[in-house]
Amino acid sequence: MADDQTGAVLGCVAEEISQLKKHHESKCKIIESVGDFAYIITIQLQIKNLSLKFQLTKQYPDVVPAIIPTSNILTNVQNSQLSKYLMEKSEEFVGNPMIQNLIGACLQWVTENQNDITEPVKEKGKPTAKHSKKKRSLKNEEDKIIDKKPAMKTASDVISRILWDENLKSEDFIVAYMDRFVGIIEKSFDSFSWEDISSVDYYTLAIPKHRIFYFKYKTIKVWDKVQRLDLVFGSTGSKMTITDIVSNYEEQLKHDMEENLVFESDSRYEMPSDPNFFCDDEFCAKITQPNFFVALRITNEEILKTVAWMQEDILKSKPTYFDCFIPPVCLHLTLCMLRLDHTHQIADATNLLKNLQEEFSKTVADCNPIRIRNIYHFSHRVVYGCIKIPEELTDLVQKLKCYFYEEKLLTDINKNFVPHMTIMKLTRQVSKLTESNQIDPSIYEQYMNCDFGEQVVDNLYLCSTDKIRQEDGFYMSTINLKL
């Protein structure tokens, strides 16, 4: 039994070190078996010329590591304060991997104390040759004062603003925080209790403020600790505040749809129906990429919950793949893909579907629900639920293609239709982190025979591939037909 526990601990530590290497790349240096230490890990951070050295014994994570912060602009007192702070935080994570959490805690400490962190002033004395070479002109001294970064409002300030500003709706905000086991997770602001964390019970969701990494207003990131982004108060020099963001949001959505701006490729957007298609911005000109699609939205709660459970289960062991998952609220079956470059084309496609609503409703009147069972992949880059569709839906897809082709809105009527519900898609960033252009098959093989459930053919959406989402989280749509 003891050997099994030791093996599990070693595997946990090895996985943590692997994730640190992938996340910090060249900024991470790891040395094994040095004296009494199993590992010495040094992470070079991008702020304040700060590096953190973690000395791990063989008893880690049951025994906290020694933590040594180093910076050429921290005073000895500040170094001691930071070291003490991190040691106190490490006690919260005993028994669990903690390095990434401690890095987040360090960033939070630096952010909260940045007003007190300045380059140390050297004492006056007899100048040496070395000091003489480093003399600065009055202009350079003035420049240093000008270049000093302004103090940034904290996560606590943002929370208070959302709670007490009558012009803000708390349900419009999303909080991203560091989970000890999963990594960064996004949840709605109202999911949390914002009382003193020591006063809440075991069943109430509450988090320490230092674990918060960013806030979003709907789809727009408005505060980010690491990036020093503050669009809530404008404390970091931005000319925009949350008042501007809220007032401009709906207007911007309307403008984008009316003018049909060139849409950016969405990392969570489903792949085209051709299993051999893998579009990369470096190889596919945006002008040839589909930017709209007709879809059957998945609304069955059983299917949505099953996919959410599967994604959460995978994240427990492989948090690196977080950005690859399609949010359950966006699940759909793509029926047809379009390239609409002008406002009149969007209007034509929308009106065409509206005029065909009655015909399409008759086509699927006696249609059985689609069955989503088993999962497979496109070249290990897209993992999807296999869909068995009835003959009536096949007829509807063929009619869609013919109508859009006649209106010159569909460029390739012969493209194969492969019914599937995308669950996860490899992104460029994750591919870089994992050093692979494929999703690791081991993370989804155990779900290969999963039965997701049935979806009634009762809707039709014309959706944009843009990153902007509707208030309910689904793709921005110009029309939603009830069949």
GROMACS .gro file of C-alpha atoms in nm:
model
  483
    1MET     CA    1   0.000   0.000   0.000
    2ALA     CA    2   0.283   0.238   0.090
    3ASP     CA    3   0.451   0.169  -0.243
    4ASP     CA    4   0.128   0.251  -0.426
    5GLN     CA    5   0.095   0.583  -0.243
    6THR     CA    6   0.459   0.670  -0.311
    7GLY     CA    7   0.413   0.591  -0.679
    8ALA     CA    8   0.100   0.808  -0.696
    9VAL     CA    9   0.283   1.101  -0.533
   10LEU     CA   10   0.579   1.069  -0.772
   11GLY     CA   11   0.342   1.060  -1.068
   12CYS     CA   12   0.163   1.370  -0.941
   13VAL     CA   13   0.492   1.560  -0.902
   14ALA     CA   14   0.613   1.449  -1.245
   15GLU     CA   15   0.289   1.570  -1.404
   16GLU     CA   16   0.319   1.906  -1.226
   17ILE     CA   17   0.677   1.952  -1.346
   18SER     CA   18   0.575   1.860  -1.700
   19GLN     CA   19   0.300   2.124  -1.693
   20LEU     CA   20   0.542   2.387  -1.559
   21LYS     CA   21   0.784   2.318  -1.845
   22LYS     CA   22   0.508   2.351  -2.103
   23HIS     CA   23   0.358   2.664  -1.950
   24HIS     CA   24   0.679   2.859  -1.878
   25GLU     CA   25   0.902   2.701  -2.150
   26SER     CA   26   1.246   2.868  -2.154
   27LYS     CA   27   1.162   3.066  -1.837
   28CYS     CA   28   1.161   2.742  -1.637
   29LYS     CA   29   1.483   2.571  -1.521
   30ILE     CA   30   1.468   2.237  -1.337
   31ILE     CA   31   1.754   2.051  -1.172
   32GLU     CA   32   1.707   1.702  -1.027
   33SER     CA   33   1.870   1.534  -0.725
   34VAL     CA   34   2.075   1.811  -0.567
   35GLY     CA   35   2.185   1.716  -0.214
   36ASP     CA   36   1.874   1.684   0.005
   37PHE     CA   37   1.647   1.814  -0.268
   38ALA     CA   38   1.467   1.599  -0.526
   39TYR     CA   39   1.415   1.904  -0.752
   40ILE     CA   40   1.521   2.267  -0.766
   41ILE     CA   41   1.283   2.465  -0.987
   42THR     CA   42   1.356   2.823  -1.095
   43ILE     CA   43   1.084   3.027  -1.270
   44GLN     CA   44   1.168   3.362  -1.430
   45LEU     CA   45   0.861   3.586  -1.415
   46GLN     CA   46   0.797   3.874  -1.654
   47ILE     CA   47   0.737   4.140  -1.390
   48LYS     CA   48   0.980   4.332  -1.172
   49ASN     CA   49   1.276   4.120  -1.293
   50LEU     CA   50   1.154   3.864  -1.044
   51SER     CA   51   1.245   3.495  -1.027
   52LEU     CA   52   1.125   3.228  -0.785
   53LYS     CA   53   1.333   2.930  -0.677
   54PHE     CA   54   1.152   2.629  -0.528
   55GLN     CA   55   1.355   2.362  -0.349
   56LEU     CA   56   1.151   2.040  -0.329
   57THR     CA   57   1.240   1.755  -0.096
   58LYS     CA   58   1.134   1.395  -0.158
   59GLN     CA   59   0.844   1.451   0.081
   60TYR     CA   60   0.687   1.718  -0.143
   61PRO     CA   61   0.393   1.800  -0.164
   62ASP     CA   62   0.328   1.675   0.193
   63VAL     CA   63   0.614   1.902   0.297
   64VAL     CA   64   0.618   2.257   0.157
   65PRO     CA   65   0.919   2.359  -0.054
   66ALA     CA   66   1.174   2.622   0.038
   67ILE     CA   67   1.088   2.937  -0.160
   68ILE     CA   68   1.352   3.193  -0.255
   69PRO     CA   69   1.238   3.507  -0.443
   70THR     CA   70   1.506   3.708  -0.621
   71SER     CA   71   1.480   4.054  -0.779
   72ASN     CA   72   1.729   4.332  -0.836
   73ILE     CA   73   1.469   4.598  -0.747
   74LEU     CA   74   1.328   4.444  -0.428
   75THR     CA   75   1.486   4.554  -0.103
   76ASN     CA   76   1.600   4.296   0.149
   77VAL     CA   77   1.294   4.376   0.359
   78GLN     CA   78   1.061   4.331   0.060
   79ASN     CA   79   1.232   4.004  -0.031
   80SER     CA   80   1.177   3.880   0.323
   81GLN     CA   81   0.814   3.992   0.323
   82LEU     CA   82   0.746   3.817  -0.008
   83SER     CA   83   0.921   3.499   0.106
   84LYS     CA   84   0.722   3.494   0.430
   85TYR     CA   85   0.397   3.556   0.242
   86LEU     CA   86   0.463   3.268   0.001
   87MET     CA   87   0.556   3.030   0.282
   88GLU     CA   88   0.229   3.112   0.458
   89LYS     CA   89   0.035   3.056   0.134
   90SER     CA   90   0.212   2.723   0.073
   91GLU     CA   91   0.062   2.587   0.397
   92GLU     CA   92  -0.282   2.614   0.231
   93PHE     CA   93  -0.179   2.370  -0.042
   94VAL     CA   94  -0.007   2.098   0.163
   95GLY     CA   95  -0.068   1.757   0.008
   96ASN     CA   96  -0.142   1.900  -0.340
   97PRO     CA   97   0.071   2.033  -0.630
   98MET     CA   98   0.127   2.399  -0.544
   99ILE     CA   99   0.397   2.560  -0.760
  100GLN     CA  100   0.160   2.726  -1.010
  101ASN     CA  101  -0.066   2.843  -0.726
  102LEU     CA  102   0.233   2.999  -0.550
  103ILE     CA  103   0.336   3.174  -0.871
  104GLY     CA  104  -0.016   3.320  -0.889
  105ALA     CA  105   0.008   3.426  -0.524
  106CYS     CA  106   0.342   3.594  -0.597
  107LEU     CA  107   0.193   3.791  -0.887
  108GLN     CA  108  -0.092   3.900  -0.662
  109TRP     CA  109   0.152   4.018  -0.391
  110VAL     CA  110   0.356   4.218  -0.641
  111THR     CA  111   0.039   4.376  -0.782
  112GLU     CA  112  -0.088   4.477  -0.440
  113ASN     CA  113   0.251   4.615  -0.326
  114GLN     CA  114   0.376   4.770  -0.650
  115ASN     CA  115   0.347   5.124  -0.512
  116ASP     CA  116   0.619   5.037  -0.261
  117ILE     CA  117   0.842   4.859  -0.510
  118THR     CA  118   1.089   5.101  -0.665
  119GLU     CA  119   1.450   5.081  -0.763
  120PRO     CA  120   1.658   5.120  -0.442
  121VAL     CA  121   1.833   5.453  -0.400
  122LYS     CA  122   2.209   5.411  -0.352
  123GLU     CA  123   2.369   5.585  -0.055
  124LYS     CA  124   2.588   5.883  -0.126
  125GLY     CA  125   2.959   5.824  -0.082
  126LYS     CA  126   3.287   5.834  -0.257
  127PRO     CA  127   3.214   5.740  -0.620
  128THR     CA  128   3.402   5.447  -0.765
  129ALA     CA  129   3.493   5.391  -1.127
  130LYS     CA  130   3.204   5.147  -1.157
  131HIS     CA  131   2.960   5.400  -1.015
  132SER     CA  132   3.091   5.674  -1.239
  133LYS     CA  133   3.014   5.469  -1.549
  134LYS     CA  134   2.653   5.426  -1.434
  135LYS     CA  135   2.578   5.794  -1.373
  136ARG     CA  136   2.254   5.909  -1.526
  137SER     CA  137   2.166   6.249  -1.655
  138LEU     CA  138   1.884   6.451  -1.504
  139LYS     CA  139   1.679   6.373  -1.813
  140ASN     CA  140   1.714   5.999  -1.759
  141GLU     CA  141   1.609   6.037  -1.395
  142GLU     CA  142   1.301   6.227  -1.508
  143ASP     CA  143   1.226   5.957  -1.764
  144LYS     CA  144   1.238   5.692  -1.494
  145ILE     CA  145   0.982   5.884  -1.293
  146ILE     CA  146   0.761   5.922  -1.596
  147ASP     CA  147   0.794   5.550  -1.683
  148LYS     CA  148   0.687   5.432  -1.338
  149LYS     CA  149   0.370   5.227  -1.378
  150PRO     CA  150   0.056   5.354  -1.205
  151ALA     CA  151  -0.101   5.152  -0.924
  152MET     CA  152  -0.355   4.899  -1.045
  153LYS     CA  153  -0.692   4.845  -0.879
  154THR     CA  154  -0.718   4.503  -0.713
  155ALA     CA  155  -0.963   4.216  -0.758
  156SER     CA  156  -1.133   4.325  -0.435
  157ASP     CA  157  -1.190   4.670  -0.585
  158VAL     CA  158  -1.352   4.516  -0.894
  159ILE     CA  159  -1.576   4.292  -0.681
  160SER     CA  160  -1.692   4.589  -0.473
  161ARG     CA  161  -1.767   4.789  -0.789
  162ILE     CA  162  -1.980   4.509  -0.936
  163LEU     CA  163  -2.165   4.456  -0.609
  164TRP     CA  164  -2.243   4.819  -0.531
  165ASP     CA  165  -2.267   4.998  -0.868
  166GLU     CA  166  -2.639   5.021  -0.948
  167ASN     CA  167  -2.562   5.060  -1.318
  168LEU     CA  168  -2.393   4.718  -1.338
  169LYS     CA  169  -2.570   4.382  -1.346
  170SER     CA  170  -2.369   4.118  -1.163
  171GLU     CA  171  -2.507   3.842  -1.387
  172ASP     CA  172  -2.323   4.001  -1.683
  173PHE     CA  173  -1.982   3.931  -1.530
  174ILE     CA  174  -1.759   3.624  -1.537
  175VAL     CA  175  -1.478   3.545  -1.293
  176ALA     CA  176  -1.172   3.337  -1.387
  177TYR     CA  177  -0.989   3.184  -1.094
  178MET     CA  178  -0.714   2.932  -1.028
  179ASP     CA  179  -0.846   2.595  -0.912
  180ARG     CA  180  -0.586   2.393  -0.721
  181PHE     CA  181  -0.646   2.080  -0.927
  182VAL     CA  182  -0.797   2.187  -1.260
  183GLY     CA  183  -0.626   2.517  -1.339
  184ILE     CA  184  -0.800   2.839  -1.447
  185ILE     CA  185  -1.180   2.806  -1.445
  186GLU     CA  186  -1.445   3.057  -1.556
  187LYS     CA  187  -1.771   3.089  -1.361
  188SER     CA  188  -2.044   3.351  -1.343
  189PHE     CA  189  -1.995   3.623  -1.083
  190ASP     CA  190  -2.321   3.527  -0.911
  191SER     CA  191  -2.197   3.170  -0.857
  192PHE     CA  192  -1.978   3.292  -0.570
  193SER     CA  193  -2.040   3.415  -0.220
  194TRP     CA  194  -1.844   3.737  -0.171
  195GLU     CA  195  -1.867   3.737   0.207
  196ASP     CA  196  -1.558   3.688   0.422
  197ILE     CA  197  -1.434   3.345   0.318
  198SER     CA  198  -1.389   3.242   0.682
  199SER     CA  199  -1.761   3.291   0.747
  200VAL     CA  200  -1.906   3.069   0.470
  201ASP     CA  201  -1.994   2.702   0.513
  202TYR     CA  202  -1.849   2.401   0.331
  203TYR     CA  203  -2.124   2.397   0.067
  204THR     CA  204  -2.087   2.761  -0.039
  205LEU     CA  205  -1.865   2.851  -0.334
  206ALA     CA  206  -1.610   3.112  -0.227
  207ILE     CA  207  -1.251   3.177  -0.328
  208PRO     CA  208  -0.953   3.373  -0.193
  209LYS     CA  209  -0.911   3.696  -0.388
  210HIS     CA  210  -0.550   3.617  -0.483
  211ARG     CA  211  -0.671   3.324  -0.694
  212ILE     CA  212  -0.867   3.553  -0.927
  213PHE     CA  213  -0.686   3.607  -1.257
  214TYR     CA  214  -0.935   3.807  -1.464
  215PHE     CA  215  -1.293   3.935  -1.499
  216LYS     CA  216  -1.509   3.952  -1.811
  217TYR     CA  217  -1.808   4.165  -1.894
  218LYS     CA  218  -2.005   3.917  -2.107
  219THR     CA  219  -1.741   3.829  -2.370
  220ILE     CA  220  -1.500   4.119  -2.307
  221LYS     CA  221  -1.210   4.085  -2.065
  222VAL     CA  222  -1.216   4.398  -1.848
  223TRP     CA  223  -0.957   4.321  -1.578
  224ASP     CA  224  -0.653   4.094  -1.595
  225LYS     CA  225  -0.397   4.066  -1.317
  226VAL     CA  226  -0.111   3.927  -1.525
  227GLN     CA  227  -0.161   4.156  -1.826
  228ARG     CA  228  -0.219   4.463  -1.603
  229LEU     CA  229  -0.544   4.529  -1.784
  230ASP     CA  230  -0.802   4.747  -1.609
  231LEU     CA  231  -1.106   4.854  -1.810
  232VAL     CA  232  -1.318   4.876  -1.495
  233PHE     CA  233  -1.154   5.181  -1.336
  234GLY     CA  234  -0.890   5.266  -1.598
  235SER     CA  235  -0.623   5.263  -1.327
  236THR     CA  236  -0.344   5.137  -1.555
  237GLY     CA  237  -0.376   5.423  -1.799
  238SER     CA  238  -0.659   5.302  -2.019
  239LYS     CA  239  -0.892   5.573  -2.142
  240MET     CA  240  -1.188   5.333  -2.112
  241THR     CA  241  -1.382   5.235  -1.799
  242ILE     CA  242  -1.660   4.983  -1.737
  243THR     CA  243  -1.916   5.257  -1.808
  244ASP     CA  244  -1.778   5.290  -2.163
  245ILE     CA  245  -1.765   4.913  -2.208
  246VAL     CA  246  -2.128   4.862  -2.105
  247SER     CA  247  -2.262   5.151  -2.313
  248ASN     CA  248  -2.071   5.050  -2.626
  249TYR     CA  249  -2.121   4.673  -2.604
  250GLU     CA  250  -2.462   4.630  -2.768
  251GLU     CA  251  -2.388   4.906  -3.017
  252GLN     CA  252  -2.067   4.729  -3.118
  253LEU     CA  253  -2.247   4.396  -3.165
  254LYS     CA  254  -2.505   4.559  -3.388
  255HIS     CA  255  -2.236   4.741  -3.584
  256ASP     CA  256  -2.036   4.421  -3.643
  257MET     CA  257  -2.341   4.236  -3.772
  258GLU     CA  258  -2.457   4.521  -3.998
  259GLU     CA  259  -2.119   4.596  -4.149
  260ASN     CA  260  -2.013   4.228  -4.152
  261LEU     CA  261  -1.659   4.302  -4.048
  262VAL     CA  262  -1.396   4.043  -4.135
  263PHE     CA  263  -1.452   3.781  -3.864
  264GLU     CA  264  -1.159   3.635  -3.680
  265SER     CA  265  -1.125   3.258  -3.659
  266ASP     CA  266  -1.263   3.128  -3.328
  267SER     CA  267  -1.051   2.874  -3.139
  268ARG     CA  268  -1.371   2.712  -3.014
  269TYR     CA  269  -1.546   2.710  -3.351
  270GLU     CA  270  -1.641   2.376  -3.500
  271MET     CA  271  -1.444   2.232  -3.790
  272PRO     CA  272  -1.600   2.214  -4.137
  273SER     CA  273  -1.773   1.892  -4.234
  274ASP     CA  274  -1.483   1.759  -4.440
  275PRO     CA  275  -1.277   1.531  -4.209
  276ASN     CA  276  -0.962   1.609  -4.407
  277PHE     CA  277  -1.001   1.983  -4.363
  278PHE     CA  278  -0.774   2.150  -4.108
  279CYS     CA  279  -0.759   2.523  -4.149
  280ASP     CA  280  -0.460   2.717  -4.019
  281ASP     CA  281  -0.434   3.093  -4.061
  282GLU     CA  282  -0.084   3.053  -4.206
  283PHE     CA  283  -0.206   2.832  -4.488
  284CYS     CA  284  -0.569   2.934  -4.547
  285ALA     CA  285  -0.646   3.287  -4.660
  286LYS     CA  286  -0.928   3.432  -4.456
  287ILE     CA  287  -1.110   3.527  -4.770
  288THR     CA  288  -1.175   3.157  -4.848
  289GLN     CA  289  -1.280   3.052  -4.499
  290PRO     CA  290  -1.649   3.005  -4.420
  291ASN     CA  291  -1.770   3.278  -4.186
  292PHE     CA  292  -2.133   3.167  -4.140
  293PHE     CA  293  -2.296   2.830  -4.089
  294VAL     CA  294  -2.645   2.683  -4.067
  295ALA     CA  295  -2.685   2.464  -3.761
  296LEU     CA  296  -2.919   2.254  -3.552
  297ARG     CA  297  -2.859   2.370  -3.195
  298ILE     CA  298  -2.828   2.099  -2.928
  299THR     CA  299  -3.080   2.184  -2.655
  300ASN     CA  300  -3.136   1.848  -2.483
  301GLU     CA  301  -3.025   1.894  -2.120
  302GLU     CA  302  -2.917   1.529  -2.100
  303ILE     CA  303  -2.667   1.580  -2.382
  304LEU     CA  304  -2.539   1.910  -2.244
  305LYS     CA  305  -2.484   1.765  -1.896
  306THR     CA  306  -2.309   1.455  -2.032
  307VAL     CA  307  -2.066   1.664  -2.238
  308ALA     CA  308  -2.002   1.898  -1.941
  309TRP     CA  309  -1.931   1.599  -1.715
  310MET     CA  310  -1.691   1.450  -1.972
  311GLN     CA  311  -1.502   1.777  -2.016
  312GLU     CA  312  -1.471   1.832  -1.639
  313ASP     CA  313  -1.351   1.474  -1.593
  314ILE     CA  314  -1.079   1.521  -1.856
  315LEU     CA  315  -0.968   1.851  -1.703
  316LYS     CA  316  -0.899   1.685  -1.369
  317SER     CA  317  -0.602   1.504  -1.521
  318LYS     CA  318  -0.528   1.723  -1.825
  319PRO     CA  319  -0.597   2.092  -1.742
  320THR     CA  320  -0.377   2.195  -2.037
  321TYR     CA  321  -0.667   2.118  -2.273
  322PHE     CA  322  -0.904   2.371  -2.113
  323ASP     CA  323  -0.912   2.604  -2.417
  324CYS     CA  324  -0.984   2.313  -2.654
  325PHE     CA  325  -1.332   2.240  -2.520
  326ILE     CA  326  -1.649   2.360  -2.692
  327PRO     CA  327  -1.872   2.511  -2.419
  328PRO     CA  328  -2.186   2.293  -2.382
  329VAL     CA  329  -2.406   2.595  -2.455
  330CYS     CA  330  -2.244   2.614  -2.803
  331LEU     CA  331  -2.295   2.248  -2.903
  332HIS     CA  332  -2.457   2.205  -3.243
  333LEU     CA  333  -2.474   2.001  -3.563
  334THR     CA  334  -2.344   2.196  -3.864
  335LEU     CA  335  -2.567   2.139  -4.168
  336CYS     CA  336  -2.415   2.381  -4.418
  337MET     CA  337  -2.127   2.632  -4.429
  338LEU     CA  338  -2.132   2.967  -4.610
  339ARG     CA  339  -1.905   3.256  -4.705
  340LEU     CA  340  -2.099   3.584  -4.673
  341ASP     CA  341  -1.878   3.886  -4.740
  342HIS     CA  342  -2.133   4.166  -4.771
  343THR     CA  343  -2.430   4.296  -4.578
  344HIS     CA  344  -2.670   4.217  -4.861
  345GLN     CA  345  -2.548   3.854  -4.868
  346ILE     CA  346  -2.622   3.815  -4.497
  347ALA     CA  347  -2.968   3.964  -4.555
  348ASP     CA  348  -3.028   3.734  -4.856
  349ALA     CA  349  -2.929   3.422  -4.659
  350THR     CA  350  -3.147   3.525  -4.364
  351ASN     CA  351  -3.451   3.597  -4.585
  352LEU     CA  352  -3.401   3.273  -4.776
  353LEU     CA  353  -3.423   3.069  -4.458
  354LYS     CA  354  -3.721   3.269  -4.337
  355ASN     CA  355  -3.909   3.206  -4.661
  356LEU     CA  356  -3.829   2.834  -4.647
  357GLN     CA  357  -3.939   2.785  -4.286
  358GLU     CA  358  -4.275   2.631  -4.379
  359GLU     CA  359  -4.120   2.394  -4.636
  360PHE     CA  360  -3.847   2.282  -4.398
  361SER     CA  361  -4.101   2.229  -4.117
  362LYS     CA  362  -4.298   1.992  -4.343
  363THR     CA  363  -3.977   1.811  -4.442
  364VAL     CA  364  -3.895   1.721  -4.081
  365ALA     CA  365  -4.253   1.693  -3.951
  366ASP     CA  366  -4.226   1.315  -3.910
  367CYS     CA  367  -3.851   1.315  -3.851
  368ASN     CA  368  -3.713   1.098  -3.572
  369PRO     CA  369  -3.467   1.263  -3.328
  370ILE     CA  370  -3.099   1.244  -3.411
  371ARG     CA  371  -2.900   1.001  -3.195
  372ILE     CA  372  -2.558   1.107  -3.060
  373ARG     CA  373  -2.362   0.800  -2.953
  374ASN     CA  374  -1.990   0.713  -2.941
  375ILE     CA  375  -1.705   0.957  -3.002
  376TYR     CA  376  -1.438   0.966  -3.270
  377HIS     CA  377  -1.192   1.215  -3.415
  378PHE     CA  378  -1.075   1.398  -3.727
  379SER     CA  379  -0.701   1.325  -3.752
  380HIS     CA  380  -0.681   1.347  -3.369
  381ARG     CA  381  -0.731   1.723  -3.399
  382VAL     CA  382  -1.106   1.733  -3.346
  383VAL     CA  383  -1.292   1.504  -3.106
  384TYR     CA  384  -1.664   1.473  -3.177
  385GLY     CA  385  -1.981   1.283  -3.095
  386CYS     CA  386  -2.097   1.058  -3.378
  387ILE     CA  387  -2.447   1.141  -3.504
  388LYS     CA  388  -2.692   0.910  -3.674
  389ILE     CA  389  -2.938   1.123  -3.869
  390PRO     CA  390  -3.273   1.022  -4.019
  391GLU     CA  391  -3.344   1.038  -4.392
  392GLU     CA  392  -3.563   1.348  -4.351
  393LEU     CA  393  -3.272   1.550  -4.214
  394THR     CA  394  -3.049   1.433  -4.498
  395ASP     CA  395  -3.312   1.566  -4.740
  396LEU     CA  396  -3.321   1.899  -4.555
  397VAL     CA  397  -2.942   1.936  -4.580
  398GLN     CA  398  -2.953   1.867  -4.953
  399LYS     CA  399  -3.228   2.126  -5.001
  400LEU     CA  400  -3.029   2.381  -4.803
  401LYS     CA  401  -2.725   2.333  -5.023
  402CYS     CA  402  -2.926   2.356  -5.343
  403TYR     CA  403  -3.107   2.674  -5.241
  404PHE     CA  404  -2.789   2.849  -5.123
  405TYR     CA  405  -2.600   2.736  -5.433
  406GLU     CA  406  -2.868   2.880  -5.660
  407GLU     CA  407  -2.836   3.212  -5.478
  408LYS     CA  408  -2.455   3.194  -5.521
  409LEU     CA  409  -2.405   3.189  -5.143
  410LEU     CA  410  -2.254   2.840  -5.136
  411THR     CA  411  -1.927   2.788  -5.323
  412ASP     CA  412  -1.893   2.409  -5.301
  413ILE     CA  413  -2.213   2.206  -5.325
  414ASN     CA  414  -2.020   1.878  -5.339
  415LYS     CA  415  -1.851   1.905  -5.000
  416ASN     CA  416  -1.919   1.592  -4.798
  417PHE     CA  417  -2.164   1.610  -4.509
  418VAL     CA  418  -2.023   1.427  -4.206
  419PRO     CA  419  -2.276   1.459  -3.921
  420HIS     CA  420  -2.091   1.527  -3.595
  421MET     CA  421  -2.108   1.728  -3.271
  422THR     CA  422  -1.767   1.877  -3.190
  423ILE     CA  423  -1.666   1.835  -2.825
  424MET     CA  424  -1.308   1.960  -2.838
  425LYS     CA  425  -1.073   2.103  -3.099
  426LEU     CA  426  -0.697   2.145  -3.078
  427THR     CA  427  -0.594   2.510  -3.064
  428ARG     CA  428  -0.264   2.655  -3.176
  429GLN     CA  429  -0.167   2.757  -2.822
  430VAL     CA  430  -0.236   2.412  -2.673
  431SER     CA  431  -0.052   2.250  -2.963
  432LYS     CA  432   0.250   2.460  -2.869
  433LEU     CA  433   0.221   2.378  -2.499
  434THR     CA  434   0.191   2.004  -2.559
  435GLU     CA  435   0.447   2.010  -2.841
  436SER     CA  436   0.211   1.805  -3.056
  437ASN     CA  437  -0.027   1.874  -3.345
  438GLN     CA  438  -0.268   1.609  -3.214
  439ILE     CA  439  -0.487   1.565  -2.909
  440ASP     CA  440  -0.357   1.288  -2.682
  441PRO     CA  441  -0.595   0.992  -2.757
  442SER     CA  442  -0.560   0.860  -2.402
  443ILE     CA  443  -0.769   1.147  -2.262
  444TYR     CA  444  -1.086   1.049  -2.451
  445GLU     CA  445  -1.051   0.676  -2.528
  446GLN     CA  446  -1.245   0.576  -2.216
  447TYR     CA  447  -1.549   0.768  -2.346
  448MET     CA  448  -1.550   0.611  -2.694
  449ASN     CA  449  -1.879   0.426  -2.632
  450CYS     CA  450  -2.056   0.709  -2.452
  451ASP     CA  451  -2.429   0.747  -2.529
  452PHE     CA  452  -2.511   1.118  -2.514
  453GLY     CA  453  -2.882   1.098  -2.594
  454GLU     CA  454  -3.128   1.224  -2.857
  455GLN     CA  455  -3.196   1.570  -3.000
  456VAL     CA  456  -3.525   1.665  -3.163
  457VAL     CA  457  -3.495   1.837  -3.503
  458ASP     CA  458  -3.690   2.146  -3.404
  459ASN     CA  459  -3.468   2.446  -3.482
  460LEU     CA  460  -3.244   2.602  -3.744
  461TYR     CA  461  -2.989   2.881  -3.682
  462LEU     CA  462  -2.784   3.098  -3.918
  463CYS     CA  463  -2.472   3.168  -3.713
  464SER     CA  464  -2.158   3.378  -3.744
  465THR     CA  465  -1.819   3.222  -3.666
  466ASP     CA  466  -1.717   3.540  -3.483
  467LYS     CA  467  -1.596   3.521  -3.122
  468ILE     CA  468  -1.880   3.739  -3.000
  469ARG     CA  469  -2.163   3.542  -2.841
  470GLN     CA  470  -2.530   3.608  -2.770
  471GLU     CA  471  -2.642   3.670  -2.413
  472ASP     CA  472  -2.728   3.301  -2.373
  473GLY     CA  473  -2.373   3.204  -2.477
  474PHE     CA  474  -2.457   3.065  -2.822
  475TYR     CA  475  -2.309   3.190  -3.149
  476MET     CA  476  -2.432   3.528  -3.274
  477SER     CA  477  -2.726   3.440  -3.501
  478THR     CA  478  -2.919   3.642  -3.758
  479ILE     CA  479  -3.221   3.409  -3.743
  480ASN     CA  480  -3.357   3.126  -3.530
  481LEU     CA  481  -3.625   2.918  -3.705
  482LYS     CA  482  -3.865   2.698  -3.509
  483LEU     CA  483  -3.940   2.386  -3.715
   0.00000   0.00000   0.00000
